[in-house]
């Protein structure tokens, strides 16, 4: 199964990814996800700043996609069936908010710290217009349920 097919299958079973408008971009082996700006994502109207919940959800989605790619490679997963998906589930997620997220699109990339048959640990970073200035980061442990 191609990475792009796997990513689309996982996104199809995550309705909140569609609600946030998350789009994946594969360039060689690098997966970067984008969440477009949406007025509904604003948490502080005075700044305006994006709500931490939408940022955390976006980070989690990005990490799940990267974990799914890594675990599919070691388990030779061929397909994710919509509605009965055995895609990675978060066990523990810690988000660090580093600066206010402005009314701009967000981008995130996850990298794997440890990939196992049953659990994996990943780190994800979110930025807006400058990748060297992260807005938030997340460390998470994910489990791969048996299909």
PDB file of C-alpha atoms in Angstrom:
ATOM      1  CA  UNK A   1       0.000   0.000   0.000  1.00  0.00           C
ATOM      2  CA  UNK A   2       1.314   3.435  -0.895  1.00  0.00           C
ATOM      3  CA  UNK A   3       1.844   5.994   1.872  1.00  0.00           C
ATOM      4  CA  UNK A   4      -0.661   8.384   0.306  1.00  0.00           C
ATOM      5  CA  UNK A   5      -3.367   5.675   0.248  1.00  0.00           C
ATOM      6  CA  UNK A   6      -2.703   4.763   3.880  1.00  0.00           C
ATOM      7  CA  UNK A   7      -2.814   8.430   4.934  1.00  0.00           C
ATOM      8  CA  UNK A   8      -6.109   8.988   3.095  1.00  0.00           C
ATOM      9  CA  UNK A   9      -7.597   5.820   4.641  1.00  0.00           C
ATOM     10  CA  UNK A  10      -6.655   6.966   8.154  1.00  0.00           C
ATOM     11  CA  UNK A  11      -7.977  10.500   7.537  1.00  0.00           C
ATOM     12  CA  UNK A  12     -11.257   9.034   6.265  1.00  0.00           C
ATOM     13  CA  UNK A  13     -11.976   7.450   9.666  1.00  0.00           C
ATOM     14  CA  UNK A  14     -11.168  10.634  11.644  1.00  0.00           C
ATOM     15  CA  UNK A  15     -14.129  13.000  11.235  1.00  0.00           C
ATOM     16  CA  UNK A  16     -12.455  15.722  13.292  1.00  0.00           C
ATOM     17  CA  UNK A  17      -9.599  15.800  10.761  1.00  0.00           C
ATOM     18  CA  UNK A  18     -12.137  16.677   8.093  1.00  0.00           C
ATOM     19  CA  UNK A  19     -13.774  19.246  10.395  1.00  0.00           C
ATOM     20  CA  UNK A  20     -10.397  20.965  10.907  1.00  0.00           C
ATOM     21  CA  UNK A  21      -9.644  20.765   7.166  1.00  0.00           C
ATOM     22  CA  UNK A  22      -6.368  18.868   7.633  1.00  0.00           C
ATOM     23  CA  UNK A  23      -4.541  18.156   4.387  1.00  0.00           C
ATOM     24  CA  UNK A  24      -1.404  15.995   4.158  1.00  0.00           C
ATOM     25  CA  UNK A  25       1.532  16.759   1.872  1.00  0.00           C
ATOM     26  CA  UNK A  26       4.088  14.050   1.105  1.00  0.00           C
ATOM     27  CA  UNK A  27       7.445  15.182  -0.254  1.00  0.00           C
ATOM     28  CA  UNK A  28       9.835  12.277  -0.587  1.00  0.00           C
ATOM     29  CA  UNK A  29       9.630  10.746   2.902  1.00  0.00           C
ATOM     30  CA  UNK A  30       8.559  13.948   4.692  1.00  0.00           C
ATOM     31  CA  UNK A  31       4.920  14.249   5.759  1.00  0.00           C
ATOM     32  CA  UNK A  32       3.763  17.792   6.541  1.00  0.00           C
ATOM     33  CA  UNK A  33       0.124  18.466   7.361  1.00  0.00           C
ATOM     34  CA  UNK A  34      -1.668  21.796   6.960  1.00  0.00           C
ATOM     35  CA  UNK A  35      -4.690  23.146   8.817  1.00  0.00           C
ATOM     36  CA  UNK A  36      -6.154  26.199   7.073  1.00  0.00           C
ATOM     37  CA  UNK A  37      -7.199  29.217   9.107  1.00  0.00           C
ATOM     38  CA  UNK A  38     -10.873  29.138  10.056  1.00  0.00           C
ATOM     39  CA  UNK A  39     -12.750  31.728  12.125  1.00  0.00           C
ATOM     40  CA  UNK A  40     -14.275  28.869  14.148  1.00  0.00           C
ATOM     41  CA  UNK A  41     -10.803  27.950  15.459  1.00  0.00           C
ATOM     42  CA  UNK A  42     -10.322  31.288  17.232  1.00  0.00           C
ATOM     43  CA  UNK A  43     -10.237  31.016  21.011  1.00  0.00           C
ATOM     44  CA  UNK A  44      -9.303  34.621  21.876  1.00  0.00           C
ATOM     45  CA  UNK A  45     -11.095  37.172  19.720  1.00  0.00           C
ATOM     46  CA  UNK A  46      -9.084  40.096  21.097  1.00  0.00           C
ATOM     47  CA  UNK A  47      -5.702  38.924  19.757  1.00  0.00           C
ATOM     48  CA  UNK A  48      -7.072  36.962  17.655  1.00  0.00           C
ATOM     49  CA  UNK A  49      -5.439  33.667  18.640  1.00  0.00           C
ATOM     50  CA  UNK A  50      -6.334  30.113  17.700  1.00  0.00           C
ATOM     51  CA  UNK A  51      -7.842  27.890  20.389  1.00  0.00           C
ATOM     52  CA  UNK A  52      -5.465  25.440  22.060  1.00  0.00           C
ATOM     53  CA  UNK A  53      -7.919  22.586  21.528  1.00  0.00           C
ATOM     54  CA  UNK A  54      -7.827  22.941  17.755  1.00  0.00           C
ATOM     55  CA  UNK A  55      -4.020  23.127  17.855  1.00  0.00           C
ATOM     56  CA  UNK A  56      -3.762  20.020  20.061  1.00  0.00           C
ATOM     57  CA  UNK A  57      -6.177  18.110  17.803  1.00  0.00           C
ATOM     58  CA  UNK A  58      -4.176  19.082  14.735  1.00  0.00           C
ATOM     59  CA  UNK A  59      -0.925  17.939  16.375  1.00  0.00           C
ATOM     60  CA  UNK A  60      -2.537  14.632  17.368  1.00  0.00           C
ATOM     61  CA  UNK A  61      -3.876  14.018  13.850  1.00  0.00           C
ATOM     62  CA  UNK A  62      -0.453  14.697  12.342  1.00  0.00           C
ATOM     63  CA  UNK A  63       1.222  12.364  14.828  1.00  0.00           C
ATOM     64  CA  UNK A  64      -1.343   9.608  14.210  1.00  0.00           C
ATOM     65  CA  UNK A  65      -0.675   9.798  10.468  1.00  0.00           C
ATOM     66  CA  UNK A  66       3.085   9.490  10.999  1.00  0.00           C
ATOM     67  CA  UNK A  67       2.669   6.630  13.494  1.00  0.00           C
ATOM     68  CA  UNK A  68       0.344   4.836  11.051  1.00  0.00           C
ATOM     69  CA  UNK A  69       2.999   5.102   8.334  1.00  0.00           C
ATOM     70  CA  UNK A  70       5.726   3.786  10.623  1.00  0.00           C
ATOM     71  CA  UNK A  71       3.663   0.934  12.068  1.00  0.00           C
ATOM     72  CA  UNK A  72       2.313  -0.064   8.662  1.00  0.00           C
ATOM     73  CA  UNK A  73       5.872  -0.437   7.445  1.00  0.00           C
ATOM     74  CA  UNK A  74       6.872  -2.839  10.225  1.00  0.00           C
ATOM     75  CA  UNK A  75       3.582  -4.763  10.317  1.00  0.00           C
ATOM     76  CA  UNK A  76       3.020  -4.873   6.547  1.00  0.00           C
ATOM     77  CA  UNK A  77      -0.483  -3.391   6.936  1.00  0.00           C
ATOM     78  CA  UNK A  78      -2.130  -3.371   3.544  1.00  0.00           C
ATOM     79  CA  UNK A  79      -5.377  -1.524   4.190  1.00  0.00           C
ATOM     80  CA  UNK A  80      -7.345   0.452   6.745  1.00  0.00           C
ATOM     81  CA  UNK A  81     -11.045  -0.334   6.475  1.00  0.00           C
ATOM     82  CA  UNK A  82     -13.281   2.655   7.086  1.00  0.00           C
ATOM     83  CA  UNK A  83     -15.440   2.177  10.152  1.00  0.00           C
ATOM     84  CA  UNK A  84     -13.338  -0.759  11.391  1.00  0.00           C
ATOM     85  CA  UNK A  85      -9.955   0.872  11.284  1.00  0.00           C
ATOM     86  CA  UNK A  86      -7.150  -0.406  13.432  1.00  0.00           C
ATOM     87  CA  UNK A  87      -5.216   2.840  13.263  1.00  0.00           C
ATOM     88  CA  UNK A  88      -3.014   4.179  16.074  1.00  0.00           C
ATOM     89  CA  UNK A  89      -4.813   5.437  19.168  1.00  0.00           C
ATOM     90  CA  UNK A  90      -3.326   7.922  21.634  1.00  0.00           C
ATOM     91  CA  UNK A  91      -2.489   6.566  25.086  1.00  0.00           C
ATOM     92  CA  UNK A  92      -0.775   9.644  26.479  1.00  0.00           C
ATOM     93  CA  UNK A  93      -0.336  13.043  24.839  1.00  0.00           C
ATOM     94  CA  UNK A  94       1.445  16.094  26.245  1.00  0.00           C
ATOM     95  CA  UNK A  95       1.160  19.417  24.435  1.00  0.00           C
ATOM     96  CA  UNK A  96       3.476  22.366  25.001  1.00  0.00           C
ATOM     97  CA  UNK A  97       2.099  25.764  23.928  1.00  0.00           C
ATOM     98  CA  UNK A  98       5.098  27.908  23.043  1.00  0.00           C
ATOM     99  CA  UNK A  99       3.514  31.103  21.650  1.00  0.00           C
ATOM    100  CA  UNK A 100       0.134  32.393  20.489  1.00  0.00           C
ATOM    101  CA  UNK A 101      -1.112  30.981  17.222  1.00  0.00           C
ATOM    102  CA  UNK A 102      -2.215  33.848  15.017  1.00  0.00           C
ATOM    103  CA  UNK A 103      -5.043  33.903  12.493  1.00  0.00           C
ATOM    104  CA  UNK A 104      -2.947  32.076   9.873  1.00  0.00           C
ATOM    105  CA  UNK A 105      -2.748  28.546   8.468  1.00  0.00           C
ATOM    106  CA  UNK A 106      -0.836  26.037  10.607  1.00  0.00           C
ATOM    107  CA  UNK A 107       1.647  23.381   9.519  1.00  0.00           C
ATOM    108  CA  UNK A 108       2.862  20.373  11.483  1.00  0.00           C
ATOM    109  CA  UNK A 109       5.354  17.574  11.112  1.00  0.00           C
ATOM    110  CA  UNK A 110       5.797  14.520  13.317  1.00  0.00           C
ATOM    111  CA  UNK A 111       8.840  12.338  13.740  1.00  0.00           C
ATOM    112  CA  UNK A 112       9.113   9.019  15.433  1.00  0.00           C
ATOM    113  CA  UNK A 113      11.145   8.624  18.612  1.00  0.00           C
ATOM    114  CA  UNK A 114      10.385   4.899  18.976  1.00  0.00           C
ATOM    115  CA  UNK A 115       8.438   2.533  16.749  1.00  0.00           C
ATOM    116  CA  UNK A 116       7.263  -0.774  18.152  1.00  0.00           C
ATOM    117  CA  UNK A 117       4.893  -3.538  17.146  1.00  0.00           C
ATOM    118  CA  UNK A 118       2.282  -2.445  19.707  1.00  0.00           C
ATOM    119  CA  UNK A 119       3.284   1.027  20.932  1.00  0.00           C
ATOM    120  CA  UNK A 120       5.092   3.934  19.374  1.00  0.00           C
ATOM    121  CA  UNK A 121       6.271   7.311  20.643  1.00  0.00           C
ATOM    122  CA  UNK A 122       6.311  10.391  18.472  1.00  0.00           C
ATOM    123  CA  UNK A 123       7.132  14.083  18.633  1.00  0.00           C
ATOM    124  CA  UNK A 124       5.182  16.636  16.620  1.00  0.00           C
ATOM    125  CA  UNK A 125       5.858  20.313  16.037  1.00  0.00           C
ATOM    126  CA  UNK A 126       3.467  23.015  14.782  1.00  0.00           C
ATOM    127  CA  UNK A 127       4.425  26.290  13.136  1.00  0.00           C
ATOM    128  CA  UNK A 128       2.758  28.972  11.072  1.00  0.00           C
ATOM    129  CA  UNK A 129       4.772  31.189   8.728  1.00  0.00           C
ATOM    130  CA  UNK A 130       8.276  30.277   9.976  1.00  0.00           C
ATOM    131  CA  UNK A 131       9.232  26.658  10.639  1.00  0.00           C
ATOM    132  CA  UNK A 132      12.079  27.784  12.909  1.00  0.00           C
ATOM    133  CA  UNK A 133       9.555  29.431  15.274  1.00  0.00           C
ATOM    134  CA  UNK A 134       7.289  26.645  16.582  1.00  0.00           C
ATOM    135  CA  UNK A 135       3.919  27.589  18.041  1.00  0.00           C
ATOM    136  CA  UNK A 136       3.289  24.294  19.850  1.00  0.00           C
ATOM    137  CA  UNK A 137       4.766  20.837  20.186  1.00  0.00           C
ATOM    138  CA  UNK A 138       3.469  17.490  21.336  1.00  0.00           C
ATOM    139  CA  UNK A 139       4.927  14.247  22.589  1.00  0.00           C
ATOM    140  CA  UNK A 140       2.646  11.238  22.448  1.00  0.00           C
ATOM    141  CA  UNK A 141       2.507   7.518  23.009  1.00  0.00           C
ATOM    142  CA  UNK A 142       0.248   5.599  20.653  1.00  0.00           C
ATOM    143  CA  UNK A 143      -0.950   2.004  20.618  1.00  0.00           C
ATOM    144  CA  UNK A 144      -1.647  -0.054  17.517  1.00  0.00           C
ATOM    145  CA  UNK A 145      -4.780  -2.073  18.262  1.00  0.00           C
ATOM    146  CA  UNK A 146      -5.064  -5.537  16.760  1.00  0.00           C
ATOM    147  CA  UNK A 147      -7.317  -5.510  13.729  1.00  0.00           C
TER     148      UNK A 147
END
